[in-house]
Amino acid sequence: MAGVGDRAAKDALYAGFAEVAKALASGRRAEIADVLAQGERSVDEIAEEIGQTVANTSHHLRAMARAGILTTRRDGTRIFYALAGDRVGELWSALQDVAATHVAGLEKLAAAYLGDRDGVEVIDREELTRRLERGEVVVLDVRPEAEYAAGHIAGARSLPVGELRRQLRSLPKDADVVAYCRGPYCVYADDAVRELSRKGFRAWRLIDGFPEWKRAGLPVAAGNGDNGDG
């Protein structure tokens, strides 16, 4: 019979802790965590976002759910997944921070994906909060509409980056515009700011994204509403 401090029991305990790490131990699963940090999504939507088959995506999702970091619900024939709680989102954020600080070459990998950011001006959460309160800025959520509906910065307008060019005329020409997306490694906001700047707008990207804004306890809204006033 195992006693207090038994090695086998300790091994089992630490193996249990490691199950969470294993649940994120692939690039695909890390990307899934990034998508679900925005809100609940269906299997089909997740598969499309990460560029994988539904079968392969389902395999990853089931493994993450078994480790306890995802929850599921069924709506008819569709299965939806979500992060199991705010702490899982914090874990994903911490993993990115640690990697950015300690993983050799990560900065080059990020630059290869995001491109040259020299022309992309950045605004932090505190400054954006002040400017929103004073009504001095138009805020664009350039993520997919489903992510906007799941949760967005209060007062932001949904304008997915793929629709930006067609919708530019709907923006006041003299407006200051801030675009945001999923987080610090999301390319959508960079692309939006570059396009807005080319068209003569004064544009910035939020320094990180919606999950960080929400975790900071700043005003958020959900649903499509009237797509403007949160």
PDB file of C-alpha atoms in Angstrom:
ATOM      1  CA  MET A   1       0.000   0.000   0.000  1.00  0.00           C
ATOM      2  CA  ALA A   2       1.372   3.392  -0.959  1.00  0.00           C
ATOM      3  CA  GLY A   3       2.253   5.638   1.943  1.00  0.00           C
ATOM      4  CA  VAL A   4       2.463   9.407   2.336  1.00  0.00           C
ATOM      5  CA  GLY A   5       5.224  10.701   0.073  1.00  0.00           C
ATOM      6  CA  ASP A   6       5.318   7.481  -1.956  1.00  0.00           C
ATOM      7  CA  ARG A   7       7.373   7.850  -5.154  1.00  0.00           C
ATOM      8  CA  ALA A   8       4.809   6.132  -7.383  1.00  0.00           C
ATOM      9  CA  ALA A   9       2.085   8.421  -6.074  1.00  0.00           C
ATOM     10  CA  LYS A  10       4.258  11.472  -6.676  1.00  0.00           C
ATOM     11  CA  ASP A  11       5.074  10.286 -10.192  1.00  0.00           C
ATOM     12  CA  ALA A  12       1.366   9.902 -10.907  1.00  0.00           C
ATOM     13  CA  LEU A  13       0.622  13.375  -9.520  1.00  0.00           C
ATOM     14  CA  TYR A  14       3.236  15.070 -11.665  1.00  0.00           C
ATOM     15  CA  ALA A  15       2.181  13.055 -14.700  1.00  0.00           C
ATOM     16  CA  GLY A  16      -1.289  14.486 -14.087  1.00  0.00           C
ATOM     17  CA  PHE A  17       0.134  18.004 -14.138  1.00  0.00           C
ATOM     18  CA  ALA A  18       1.978  17.185 -17.360  1.00  0.00           C
ATOM     19  CA  GLU A  19      -1.270  16.185 -19.081  1.00  0.00           C
ATOM     20  CA  VAL A  20      -2.122  19.869 -19.380  1.00  0.00           C
ATOM     21  CA  ALA A  21       1.218  20.603 -21.022  1.00  0.00           C
ATOM     22  CA  LYS A  22       0.756  17.640 -23.371  1.00  0.00           C
ATOM     23  CA  ALA A  23      -2.650  19.023 -24.366  1.00  0.00           C
ATOM     24  CA  LEU A  24      -0.899  22.062 -25.842  1.00  0.00           C
ATOM     25  CA  ALA A  25       2.142  20.210 -27.137  1.00  0.00           C
ATOM     26  CA  SER A  26       1.718  20.853 -30.852  1.00  0.00           C
ATOM     27  CA  GLY A  27       1.473  23.916 -33.016  1.00  0.00           C
ATOM     28  CA  ARG A  28      -2.056  22.976 -34.091  1.00  0.00           C
ATOM     29  CA  ARG A  29      -3.288  22.732 -30.502  1.00  0.00           C
ATOM     30  CA  ALA A  30      -1.625  26.010 -29.607  1.00  0.00           C
ATOM     31  CA  GLU A  31      -3.428  27.620 -32.541  1.00  0.00           C
ATOM     32  CA  ILE A  32      -6.709  26.085 -31.378  1.00  0.00           C
ATOM     33  CA  ALA A  33      -6.143  27.640 -27.953  1.00  0.00           C
ATOM     34  CA  ASP A  34      -5.585  30.995 -29.652  1.00  0.00           C
ATOM     35  CA  VAL A  35      -8.854  30.694 -31.599  1.00  0.00           C
ATOM     36  CA  LEU A  36     -10.861  29.575 -28.567  1.00  0.00           C
ATOM     37  CA  ALA A  37      -9.414  32.372 -26.442  1.00  0.00           C
ATOM     38  CA  GLN A  38     -11.731  34.561 -28.543  1.00  0.00           C
ATOM     39  CA  GLY A  39     -14.823  32.547 -27.628  1.00  0.00           C
ATOM     40  CA  GLU A  40     -16.732  29.334 -28.321  1.00  0.00           C
ATOM     41  CA  ARG A  41     -16.532  27.909 -31.848  1.00  0.00           C
ATOM     42  CA  SER A  42     -17.875  24.877 -33.673  1.00  0.00           C
ATOM     43  CA  VAL A  43     -15.618  22.070 -34.891  1.00  0.00           C
ATOM     44  CA  ASP A  44     -16.177  23.105 -38.513  1.00  0.00           C
ATOM     45  CA  GLU A  45     -15.268  26.727 -37.774  1.00  0.00           C
ATOM     46  CA  ILE A  46     -12.123  25.737 -35.898  1.00  0.00           C
ATOM     47  CA  ALA A  47     -11.045  23.402 -38.711  1.00  0.00           C
ATOM     48  CA  GLU A  48     -11.420  26.218 -41.247  1.00  0.00           C
ATOM     49  CA  GLU A  49      -9.490  28.655 -39.051  1.00  0.00           C
ATOM     50  CA  ILE A  50      -6.502  26.334 -38.577  1.00  0.00           C
ATOM     51  CA  GLY A  51      -6.489  24.953 -42.127  1.00  0.00           C
ATOM     52  CA  GLN A  52      -7.065  21.323 -41.153  1.00  0.00           C
ATOM     53  CA  THR A  53      -9.640  18.648 -41.922  1.00  0.00           C
ATOM     54  CA  VAL A  54     -12.563  18.263 -39.555  1.00  0.00           C
ATOM     55  CA  ALA A  55     -11.327  14.774 -38.643  1.00  0.00           C
ATOM     56  CA  ASN A  56      -7.838  15.963 -37.715  1.00  0.00           C
ATOM     57  CA  THR A  57      -9.221  18.958 -35.848  1.00  0.00           C
ATOM     58  CA  SER A  58     -11.631  16.753 -33.907  1.00  0.00           C
ATOM     59  CA  HIS A  59      -8.718  14.534 -32.855  1.00  0.00           C
ATOM     60  CA  HIS A  60      -6.891  17.511 -31.366  1.00  0.00           C
ATOM     61  CA  LEU A  61     -10.021  18.877 -29.720  1.00  0.00           C
ATOM     62  CA  ARG A  62     -10.862  15.577 -28.057  1.00  0.00           C
ATOM     63  CA  ALA A  63      -7.330  15.284 -26.674  1.00  0.00           C
ATOM     64  CA  MET A  64      -7.518  18.816 -25.268  1.00  0.00           C
ATOM     65  CA  ALA A  65     -10.934  18.107 -23.766  1.00  0.00           C
ATOM     66  CA  ARG A  66      -9.690  14.894 -22.122  1.00  0.00           C
ATOM     67  CA  ALA A  67      -6.977  16.930 -20.425  1.00  0.00           C
ATOM     68  CA  GLY A  68      -9.674  19.186 -19.021  1.00  0.00           C
ATOM     69  CA  ILE A  69      -8.737  22.417 -20.767  1.00  0.00           C
ATOM     70  CA  LEU A  70     -11.741  22.479 -23.133  1.00  0.00           C
ATOM     71  CA  THR A  71     -15.469  22.060 -22.602  1.00  0.00           C
ATOM     72  CA  THR A  72     -18.000  20.891 -25.195  1.00  0.00           C
ATOM     73  CA  ARG A  73     -21.669  21.302 -25.928  1.00  0.00           C
ATOM     74  CA  ARG A  74     -23.897  19.926 -28.662  1.00  0.00           C
ATOM     75  CA  ASP A  75     -26.455  21.924 -30.625  1.00  0.00           C
ATOM     76  CA  GLY A  76     -28.283  19.527 -32.946  1.00  0.00           C
ATOM     77  CA  THR A  77     -25.593  17.890 -35.059  1.00  0.00           C
ATOM     78  CA  ARG A  78     -22.978  20.552 -34.311  1.00  0.00           C
ATOM     79  CA  ILE A  79     -20.419  20.292 -31.516  1.00  0.00           C
ATOM     80  CA  PHE A  80     -19.015  23.453 -29.983  1.00  0.00           C
ATOM     81  CA  TYR A  81     -15.807  23.790 -27.978  1.00  0.00           C
ATOM     82  CA  ALA A  82     -14.667  26.473 -25.538  1.00  0.00           C
ATOM     83  CA  LEU A  83     -11.802  27.013 -23.141  1.00  0.00           C
ATOM     84  CA  ALA A  84     -12.645  25.463 -19.788  1.00  0.00           C
ATOM     85  CA  GLY A  85     -12.180  28.759 -17.972  1.00  0.00           C
ATOM     86  CA  ASP A  86     -10.338  32.055 -17.758  1.00  0.00           C
ATOM     87  CA  ARG A  87      -7.314  30.338 -16.237  1.00  0.00           C
ATOM     88  CA  VAL A  88      -6.817  28.338 -19.430  1.00  0.00           C
ATOM     89  CA  GLY A  89      -6.720  31.586 -21.378  1.00  0.00           C
ATOM     90  CA  GLU A  90      -4.188  32.931 -18.885  1.00  0.00           C
ATOM     91  CA  LEU A  91      -2.101  29.783 -19.365  1.00  0.00           C
ATOM     92  CA  TRP A  92      -2.043  30.298 -23.129  1.00  0.00           C
ATOM     93  CA  SER A  93      -1.059  33.944 -22.672  1.00  0.00           C
ATOM     94  CA  ALA A  94       1.694  33.011 -20.211  1.00  0.00           C
ATOM     95  CA  LEU A  95       3.014  30.371 -22.605  1.00  0.00           C
ATOM     96  CA  GLN A  96       3.360  33.014 -25.331  1.00  0.00           C
ATOM     97  CA  ASP A  97       5.100  35.423 -22.954  1.00  0.00           C
ATOM     98  CA  VAL A  98       7.582  32.800 -21.776  1.00  0.00           C
ATOM     99  CA  ALA A  99       8.299  31.697 -25.336  1.00  0.00           C
ATOM    100  CA  ALA A 100       8.832  35.296 -26.470  1.00  0.00           C
ATOM    101  CA  THR A 101      11.314  35.839 -23.629  1.00  0.00           C
ATOM    102  CA  HIS A 102      13.196  32.561 -23.613  1.00  0.00           C
ATOM    103  CA  VAL A 103      12.856  30.703 -26.927  1.00  0.00           C
ATOM    104  CA  ALA A 104      15.753  31.485 -29.237  1.00  0.00           C
ATOM    105  CA  GLY A 105      14.665  32.588 -32.684  1.00  0.00           C
ATOM    106  CA  LEU A 106      11.022  33.230 -31.823  1.00  0.00           C
ATOM    107  CA  GLU A 107      11.318  36.899 -32.736  1.00  0.00           C
ATOM    108  CA  LYS A 108      12.529  35.930 -36.214  1.00  0.00           C
ATOM    109  CA  LEU A 109       9.690  33.436 -36.577  1.00  0.00           C
ATOM    110  CA  ALA A 110       7.179  36.108 -35.595  1.00  0.00           C
ATOM    111  CA  ALA A 111       8.715  38.592 -38.032  1.00  0.00           C
ATOM    112  CA  ALA A 112       8.566  36.048 -40.853  1.00  0.00           C
ATOM    113  CA  TYR A 113       4.836  35.624 -40.233  1.00  0.00           C
ATOM    114  CA  LEU A 114       3.820  39.184 -39.343  1.00  0.00           C
ATOM    115  CA  GLY A 115       6.077  41.030 -41.771  1.00  0.00           C
ATOM    116  CA  ASP A 116       7.794  44.358 -41.202  1.00  0.00           C
ATOM    117  CA  ARG A 117       5.971  46.185 -38.419  1.00  0.00           C
ATOM    118  CA  ASP A 118       7.975  49.401 -38.675  1.00  0.00           C
ATOM    119  CA  GLY A 119       5.088  51.234 -40.319  1.00  0.00           C
ATOM    120  CA  VAL A 120       2.438  49.884 -37.929  1.00  0.00           C
ATOM    121  CA  GLU A 121       1.855  52.273 -35.039  1.00  0.00           C
ATOM    122  CA  VAL A 122       0.734  50.781 -31.730  1.00  0.00           C
ATOM    123  CA  ILE A 123      -1.596  52.029 -28.998  1.00  0.00           C
ATOM    124  CA  ASP A 124      -1.796  50.508 -25.516  1.00  0.00           C
ATOM    125  CA  ARG A 125      -4.961  49.600 -23.609  1.00  0.00           C
ATOM    126  CA  GLU A 126      -4.798  52.557 -21.241  1.00  0.00           C
ATOM    127  CA  GLU A 127      -4.568  55.127 -24.024  1.00  0.00           C
ATOM    128  CA  LEU A 128      -7.313  53.423 -26.048  1.00  0.00           C
ATOM    129  CA  THR A 129      -9.579  53.415 -22.981  1.00  0.00           C
ATOM    130  CA  ARG A 130      -9.080  57.167 -22.526  1.00  0.00           C
ATOM    131  CA  ARG A 131      -9.727  57.913 -26.179  1.00  0.00           C
ATOM    132  CA  LEU A 132     -12.834  55.723 -26.253  1.00  0.00           C
ATOM    133  CA  GLU A 133     -14.228  57.514 -23.211  1.00  0.00           C
ATOM    134  CA  ARG A 134     -13.687  60.854 -24.954  1.00  0.00           C
ATOM    135  CA  GLY A 135     -15.217  59.590 -28.213  1.00  0.00           C
ATOM    136  CA  GLU A 136     -12.044  60.363 -30.136  1.00  0.00           C
ATOM    137  CA  VAL A 137     -11.539  57.116 -31.982  1.00  0.00           C
ATOM    138  CA  VAL A 138     -13.239  54.531 -34.195  1.00  0.00           C
ATOM    139  CA  VAL A 139     -12.382  51.005 -33.042  1.00  0.00           C
ATOM    140  CA  LEU A 140     -12.477  48.176 -35.580  1.00  0.00           C
ATOM    141  CA  ASP A 141     -12.629  44.507 -34.648  1.00  0.00           C
ATOM    142  CA  VAL A 142     -11.043  42.869 -37.677  1.00  0.00           C
ATOM    143  CA  ARG A 143     -11.480  39.257 -36.513  1.00  0.00           C
ATOM    144  CA  PRO A 144     -14.102  36.956 -38.100  1.00  0.00           C
ATOM    145  CA  GLU A 145     -17.684  37.953 -37.288  1.00  0.00           C
ATOM    146  CA  ALA A 146     -18.256  34.874 -35.099  1.00  0.00           C
ATOM    147  CA  GLU A 147     -15.477  36.003 -32.772  1.00  0.00           C
ATOM    148  CA  TYR A 148     -16.899  39.522 -32.606  1.00  0.00           C
ATOM    149  CA  ALA A 149     -20.302  38.077 -31.681  1.00  0.00           C
ATOM    150  CA  ALA A 150     -18.751  35.944 -28.939  1.00  0.00           C
ATOM    151  CA  GLY A 151     -17.198  39.017 -27.340  1.00  0.00           C
ATOM    152  CA  HIS A 152     -15.635  42.321 -28.334  1.00  0.00           C
ATOM    153  CA  ILE A 153     -14.414  45.651 -27.008  1.00  0.00           C
ATOM    154  CA  ALA A 154     -17.471  47.688 -26.045  1.00  0.00           C
ATOM    155  CA  GLY A 155     -18.090  50.272 -28.748  1.00  0.00           C
ATOM    156  CA  ALA A 156     -16.083  48.442 -31.407  1.00  0.00           C
ATOM    157  CA  ARG A 157     -17.410  47.849 -34.891  1.00  0.00           C
ATOM    158  CA  SER A 158     -17.051  44.496 -36.643  1.00  0.00           C
ATOM    159  CA  LEU A 159     -15.152  44.855 -39.900  1.00  0.00           C
ATOM    160  CA  PRO A 160     -13.335  41.614 -40.803  1.00  0.00           C
ATOM    161  CA  VAL A 161     -10.061  42.387 -42.521  1.00  0.00           C
ATOM    162  CA  GLY A 162     -11.199  40.681 -45.723  1.00  0.00           C
ATOM    163  CA  GLU A 163     -14.045  43.196 -46.046  1.00  0.00           C
ATOM    164  CA  LEU A 164     -12.040  46.281 -45.133  1.00  0.00           C
ATOM    165  CA  ARG A 165     -11.415  47.614 -48.632  1.00  0.00           C
ATOM    166  CA  ARG A 166     -15.092  47.390 -49.563  1.00  0.00           C
ATOM    167  CA  GLN A 167     -16.187  49.154 -46.395  1.00  0.00           C
ATOM    168  CA  LEU A 168     -13.656  51.987 -46.206  1.00  0.00           C
ATOM    169  CA  ARG A 169     -16.187  54.512 -47.457  1.00  0.00           C
ATOM    170  CA  SER A 170     -18.316  53.898 -44.381  1.00  0.00           C
ATOM    171  CA  LEU A 171     -15.557  55.277 -42.131  1.00  0.00           C
ATOM    172  CA  PRO A 172     -15.308  59.024 -41.435  1.00  0.00           C
ATOM    173  CA  LYS A 173     -12.305  60.222 -43.432  1.00  0.00           C
ATOM    174  CA  ASP A 174     -11.029  62.408 -40.599  1.00  0.00           C
ATOM    175  CA  ALA A 175     -11.373  59.654 -37.972  1.00  0.00           C
ATOM    176  CA  ASP A 176      -8.574  58.212 -35.896  1.00  0.00           C
ATOM    177  CA  VAL A 177      -8.918  54.428 -36.253  1.00  0.00           C
ATOM    178  CA  VAL A 178      -7.681  51.621 -34.004  1.00  0.00           C
ATOM    179  CA  ALA A 179      -7.807  48.028 -35.242  1.00  0.00           C
ATOM    180  CA  TYR A 180      -7.490  44.973 -33.039  1.00  0.00           C
ATOM    181  CA  CYS A 181      -7.676  41.212 -33.444  1.00  0.00           C
ATOM    182  CA  ARG A 182      -6.765  38.081 -31.457  1.00  0.00           C
ATOM    183  CA  GLY A 183      -3.561  39.074 -29.728  1.00  0.00           C
ATOM    184  CA  PRO A 184       0.039  40.172 -30.195  1.00  0.00           C
ATOM    185  CA  TYR A 185       0.732  37.609 -32.943  1.00  0.00           C
ATOM    186  CA  CYS A 186      -2.432  38.170 -34.970  1.00  0.00           C
ATOM    187  CA  VAL A 187      -1.720  39.511 -38.454  1.00  0.00           C
ATOM    188  CA  TYR A 188      -5.220  40.849 -39.157  1.00  0.00           C
ATOM    189  CA  ALA A 189      -4.749  44.119 -37.269  1.00  0.00           C
ATOM    190  CA  ASP A 190      -1.376  44.775 -38.901  1.00  0.00           C
ATOM    191  CA  ASP A 191      -2.886  44.268 -42.353  1.00  0.00           C
ATOM    192  CA  ALA A 192      -5.800  46.556 -41.465  1.00  0.00           C
ATOM    193  CA  VAL A 193      -3.538  49.347 -40.220  1.00  0.00           C
ATOM    194  CA  ARG A 194      -1.360  49.146 -43.351  1.00  0.00           C
ATOM    195  CA  GLU A 195      -4.433  49.353 -45.593  1.00  0.00           C
ATOM    196  CA  LEU A 196      -5.977  52.218 -43.601  1.00  0.00           C
ATOM    197  CA  SER A 197      -2.708  54.152 -43.639  1.00  0.00           C
ATOM    198  CA  ARG A 198      -2.392  53.727 -47.414  1.00  0.00           C
ATOM    199  CA  LYS A 199      -5.857  55.233 -47.792  1.00  0.00           C
ATOM    200  CA  GLY A 200      -4.996  58.286 -45.727  1.00  0.00           C
ATOM    201  CA  PHE A 201      -6.437  57.347 -42.337  1.00  0.00           C
ATOM    202  CA  ARG A 202      -4.630  57.900 -39.050  1.00  0.00           C
ATOM    203  CA  ALA A 203      -4.494  54.297 -37.856  1.00  0.00           C
ATOM    204  CA  TRP A 204      -3.060  52.270 -34.992  1.00  0.00           C
ATOM    205  CA  ARG A 205      -3.212  48.653 -33.855  1.00  0.00           C
ATOM    206  CA  LEU A 206      -3.973  47.703 -30.278  1.00  0.00           C
ATOM    207  CA  ILE A 207      -0.782  46.404 -28.692  1.00  0.00           C
ATOM    208  CA  ASP A 208      -2.321  42.981 -28.052  1.00  0.00           C
ATOM    209  CA  GLY A 209      -5.912  41.814 -28.592  1.00  0.00           C
ATOM    210  CA  PHE A 210      -9.385  41.127 -27.267  1.00  0.00           C
ATOM    211  CA  PRO A 211      -8.450  38.374 -24.756  1.00  0.00           C
ATOM    212  CA  GLU A 212      -5.930  40.673 -23.042  1.00  0.00           C
ATOM    213  CA  TRP A 213      -8.466  43.526 -22.997  1.00  0.00           C
ATOM    214  CA  LYS A 214     -11.066  41.261 -21.386  1.00  0.00           C
ATOM    215  CA  ARG A 215      -8.644  39.870 -18.795  1.00  0.00           C
ATOM    216  CA  ALA A 216      -7.739  43.437 -17.827  1.00  0.00           C
ATOM    217  CA  GLY A 217     -11.365  43.968 -16.781  1.00  0.00           C
ATOM    218  CA  LEU A 218     -12.019  46.614 -19.446  1.00  0.00           C
ATOM    219  CA  PRO A 219     -15.508  47.114 -20.978  1.00  0.00           C
ATOM    220  CA  VAL A 220     -16.659  44.318 -23.281  1.00  0.00           C
ATOM    221  CA  ALA A 221     -19.878  43.418 -25.060  1.00  0.00           C
ATOM    222  CA  ALA A 222     -21.222  40.370 -26.887  1.00  0.00           C
ATOM    223  CA  GLY A 223     -23.570  39.704 -29.785  1.00  0.00           C
ATOM    224  CA  ASN A 224     -23.854  41.515 -33.079  1.00  0.00           C
ATOM    225  CA  GLY A 225     -26.144  44.253 -31.772  1.00  0.00           C
ATOM    226  CA  ASP A 226     -26.133  47.178 -34.113  1.00  0.00           C
ATOM    227  CA  ASN A 227     -22.484  46.507 -34.882  1.00  0.00           C
ATOM    228  CA  GLY A 228     -21.216  49.730 -33.476  1.00  0.00           C
ATOM    229  CA  ASP A 229     -22.155  50.823 -30.019  1.00  0.00           C
ATOM    230  CA  GLY A 230     -21.483  47.538 -28.191  1.00  0.00           C
TER     231      GLY A 230
END
